[in-house]
mmCIF file of C-alpha atoms in Angstrom:
data_model
loop_
_atom_site.group_PDB
_atom_site.id
_atom_site.type_symbol
_atom_site.label_atom_id
_atom_site.label_comp_id
_atom_site.label_asym_id
_atom_site.label_seq_id
_atom_site.Cartn_x
_atom_site.Cartn_y
_atom_site.Cartn_z
ATOM 1 C CA UNK A 10 125.423 97.989 99.426
ATOM 2 C CA UNK A 11 125.988 94.229 98.920
ATOM 3 C CA UNK A 12 128.484 94.068 101.814
ATOM 4 C CA UNK A 13 126.062 95.814 104.138
ATOM 5 C CA UNK A 14 123.287 93.457 103.153
ATOM 6 C CA UNK A 15 125.583 90.478 103.720
ATOM 7 C CA UNK A 16 126.395 91.537 107.293
ATOM 8 C CA UNK A 17 122.749 92.452 108.115
ATOM 9 C CA UNK A 18 120.420 90.146 110.135
ATOM 10 C CA UNK A 19 117.429 91.609 108.180
ATOM 11 C CA UNK A 20 115.164 88.966 106.700
ATOM 12 C CA UNK A 21 115.988 87.779 103.185
ATOM 13 C CA UNK A 22 112.730 89.158 101.940
ATOM 14 C CA UNK A 23 113.570 92.669 103.289
ATOM 15 C CA UNK A 24 117.041 92.505 101.792
ATOM 16 C CA UNK A 25 115.511 91.628 98.385
ATOM 17 C CA UNK A 26 113.004 94.396 98.766
ATOM 18 C CA UNK A 27 115.758 96.964 99.529
ATOM 19 C CA UNK A 28 117.542 96.013 96.337
ATOM 20 C CA UNK A 29 114.283 96.161 94.414
ATOM 21 C CA UNK A 30 113.503 99.548 95.981
ATOM 22 C CA UNK A 31 116.911 100.919 95.035
ATOM 23 C CA UNK A 32 116.194 99.804 91.408
ATOM 24 C CA UNK A 33 112.994 101.791 91.372
ATOM 25 C CA UNK A 34 110.516 98.935 92.200
ATOM 26 C CA UNK A 35 107.616 99.066 94.520
ATOM 27 C CA UNK A 36 107.968 96.917 97.617
ATOM 28 C CA UNK A 37 105.588 96.046 100.436
ATOM 29 C CA UNK A 38 108.119 96.101 103.241
ATOM 30 C CA UNK A 39 109.001 99.782 102.779
ATOM 31 C CA UNK A 40 106.182 102.211 103.613
ATOM 32 C CA UNK A 41 106.753 105.943 102.990
ATOM 33 C CA UNK A 42 104.341 108.138 105.021
ATOM 34 C CA UNK A 43 103.649 111.235 103.010
ATOM 35 C CA UNK A 44 106.150 112.039 100.315
ATOM 36 C CA UNK A 45 109.924 111.652 100.336
ATOM 37 C CA UNK A 46 112.377 111.482 97.407
ATOM 38 C CA UNK A 47 113.241 107.843 96.718
ATOM 39 C CA UNK A 48 116.986 108.433 96.823
ATOM 40 C CA UNK A 49 116.702 109.909 100.306
ATOM 41 C CA UNK A 50 114.627 106.974 101.555
ATOM 42 C CA UNK A 51 117.246 104.626 100.046
ATOM 43 C CA UNK A 52 119.970 106.349 102.029
ATOM 44 C CA UNK A 53 118.011 105.848 105.209
ATOM 45 C CA UNK A 54 117.524 102.157 104.457
ATOM 46 C CA UNK A 55 121.224 101.699 103.872
ATOM 47 C CA UNK A 56 122.024 103.594 107.119
ATOM 48 C CA UNK A 57 119.611 101.400 108.935
ATOM 49 C CA UNK A 58 121.126 98.160 107.644
ATOM 50 C CA UNK A 59 124.695 99.423 108.304
ATOM 51 C CA UNK A 60 124.117 101.012 111.794
ATOM 52 C CA UNK A 61 121.768 98.250 113.139
ATOM 53 C CA UNK A 62 123.110 94.895 111.634
ATOM 54 C CA UNK A 63 121.703 92.850 114.490
ATOM 55 C CA UNK A 64 118.053 93.747 113.862
ATOM 56 C CA UNK A 65 115.996 91.107 112.096
ATOM 57 C CA UNK A 66 114.185 93.658 110.025
ATOM 58 C CA UNK A 67 110.893 92.651 108.391
ATOM 59 C CA UNK A 68 109.348 95.958 107.462
ATOM 60 C CA UNK A 69 109.862 99.705 107.841
ATOM 61 C CA UNK A 70 107.826 102.996 107.877
ATOM 62 C CA UNK A 71 109.732 106.128 106.920
ATOM 63 C CA UNK A 72 108.407 109.630 107.581
ATOM 64 C CA UNK A 73 110.543 112.634 106.907
ATOM 65 C CA UNK A 74 110.938 116.172 105.545
ATOM 66 C CA UNK A 75 113.224 116.733 102.678
ATOM 67 C CA UNK A 76 115.248 119.858 102.037
ATOM 68 C CA UNK A 77 117.678 120.691 99.353
ATOM 69 C CA UNK A 78 120.675 119.399 101.356
ATOM 70 C CA UNK A 79 119.036 117.350 104.042
ATOM 71 C CA UNK A 80 116.378 114.764 104.995
ATOM 72 C CA UNK A 81 115.148 114.652 108.540
ATOM 73 C CA UNK A 82 112.630 112.282 110.108
ATOM 74 C CA UNK A 83 112.057 108.928 111.708
ATOM 75 C CA UNK A 84 112.042 105.291 110.712
ATOM 76 C CA UNK A 85 109.964 102.690 112.529
ATOM 77 C CA UNK A 86 111.434 99.174 112.195
ATOM 78 C CA UNK A 87 109.374 96.071 112.625
ATOM 79 C CA UNK A 88 111.124 92.991 113.779
ATOM 80 C CA UNK A 89 109.995 89.682 115.377
ATOM 81 C CA UNK A 90 110.823 91.267 118.754
ATOM 82 C CA UNK A 91 108.585 94.261 118.195
ATOM 83 C CA UNK A 92 109.030 97.797 116.854
ATOM 84 C CA UNK A 93 112.102 100.097 117.190
ATOM 85 C CA UNK A 94 112.323 103.642 116.012
ATOM 86 C CA UNK A 95 115.224 105.883 115.011
ATOM 87 C CA UNK A 96 115.398 109.610 114.529
ATOM 88 C CA UNK A 97 117.662 110.616 111.638
ATOM 89 C CA UNK A 98 119.162 113.627 109.805
ATOM 90 C CA UNK A 99 120.951 113.046 106.558
ATOM 91 C CA UNK A 100 122.740 116.236 105.550
ATOM 92 C CA UNK A 101 125.255 116.613 102.730
ATOM 93 C CA UNK A 102 125.940 120.276 103.730
ATOM 94 C CA UNK A 103 126.861 119.036 107.257
ATOM 95 C CA UNK A 104 129.239 116.435 105.779
ATOM 96 C CA UNK A 105 130.885 119.014 103.526
ATOM 97 C CA UNK A 106 131.452 121.259 106.441
ATOM 98 C CA UNK A 107 132.946 118.300 108.385
ATOM 99 C CA UNK A 108 135.337 117.649 105.472
ATOM 100 C CA UNK A 109 136.190 121.352 105.082
ATOM 101 C CA UNK A 110 135.052 121.301 101.489
ATOM 102 C CA UNK A 111 134.083 124.611 99.845
ATOM 103 C CA UNK A 112 132.652 125.261 96.339
ATOM 104 C CA UNK A 113 133.744 128.072 94.039
ATOM 105 C CA UNK A 114 131.549 130.534 95.871
ATOM 106 C CA UNK A 115 132.878 129.597 99.296
ATOM 107 C CA UNK A 116 129.823 127.688 100.469
ATOM 108 C CA UNK A 117 130.012 124.119 101.873
ATOM 109 C CA UNK A 118 130.342 121.833 98.752
ATOM 110 C CA UNK A 119 127.282 119.738 99.474
ATOM 111 C CA UNK A 120 127.234 118.410 95.892
ATOM 112 C CA UNK A 121 130.652 116.948 96.289
ATOM 113 C CA UNK A 122 129.695 115.474 99.701
ATOM 114 C CA UNK A 123 126.553 113.821 98.361
ATOM 115 C CA UNK A 124 128.445 112.467 95.405
ATOM 116 C CA UNK A 125 131.455 111.162 97.277
ATOM 117 C CA UNK A 126 129.706 109.970 100.478
ATOM 118 C CA UNK A 127 126.303 109.044 99.182
ATOM 119 C CA UNK A 128 124.388 107.558 102.079
ATOM 120 C CA UNK A 129 127.120 108.194 104.605
ATOM 121 C CA UNK A 130 126.166 111.781 105.483
ATOM 122 C CA UNK A 131 124.172 111.128 108.605
ATOM 123 C CA UNK A 132 124.508 113.901 111.070
ATOM 124 C CA UNK A 133 122.078 112.159 113.436
ATOM 125 C CA UNK A 134 121.014 108.580 114.002
ATOM 126 C CA UNK A 135 119.393 107.999 117.345
ATOM 127 C CA UNK A 136 116.992 105.446 118.890
ATOM 128 C CA UNK A 137 113.725 106.979 120.011
ATOM 129 C CA UNK A 138 110.610 105.516 121.717
ATOM 130 C CA UNK A 139 107.456 105.370 119.629
ATOM 131 C CA UNK A 140 104.524 106.913 121.647
ATOM 132 C CA UNK A 141 101.805 106.942 118.945
ATOM 133 C CA UNK A 142 101.419 106.943 115.192
ATOM 134 C CA UNK A 143 103.348 109.884 113.789
ATOM 135 C CA UNK A 144 104.967 110.901 117.039
ATOM 136 C CA UNK A 145 108.288 110.027 118.492
ATOM 137 C CA UNK A 146 109.246 110.736 122.109
ATOM 138 C CA UNK A 147 112.732 111.033 123.514
ATOM 139 C CA UNK A 148 113.928 109.027 126.396
ATOM 140 C CA UNK A 149 117.500 108.894 125.070
ATOM 141 C CA UNK A 150 120.164 111.515 125.012
ATOM 142 C CA UNK A 151 118.252 114.616 124.055
ATOM 143 C CA UNK A 152 116.699 113.247 120.851
ATOM 144 C CA UNK A 153 114.273 115.881 119.659
ATOM 145 C CA UNK A 154 110.531 115.179 119.657
ATOM 146 C CA UNK A 155 109.423 114.700 116.034
ATOM 147 C CA UNK A 156 105.712 115.122 115.770
ATOM 148 C CA UNK A 157 103.360 115.646 112.826
ATOM 149 C CA UNK A 158 106.052 115.705 110.157
ATOM 150 C CA UNK A 159 104.749 116.337 106.672
ATOM 151 C CA UNK A 160 106.572 116.318 103.432
#
């Protein structure tokens, strides 16, 4: 994570908050709307910093729905230039299928994928246009409309 933070243009305060969040601390710059497992939010934060290194991130709002093998939702990023939003799907089952990994019973080995790839199991990461609180609209490449997500 340190290498990703080093290459990110996020504010120093946000970078410190990400490290504090990953250590279990409460931070003002990461807002979770509803409920989401902390580890899954951490994965989204790392993906954001890695995929969008030019953003001068000050604060984020994460809203998502968590399943056994996945976490799907949206992250709204506040920067000095305004807000940007991204739709995401983190899925260790998808990653296992991509790698061709099977468990003893012949199912995709999602446990191995989550352990070996950690945050790097994003099946989807797409920019979206914020239309209102809690709603995302697509104006880019078929991104699904995410509306009224609850955890």
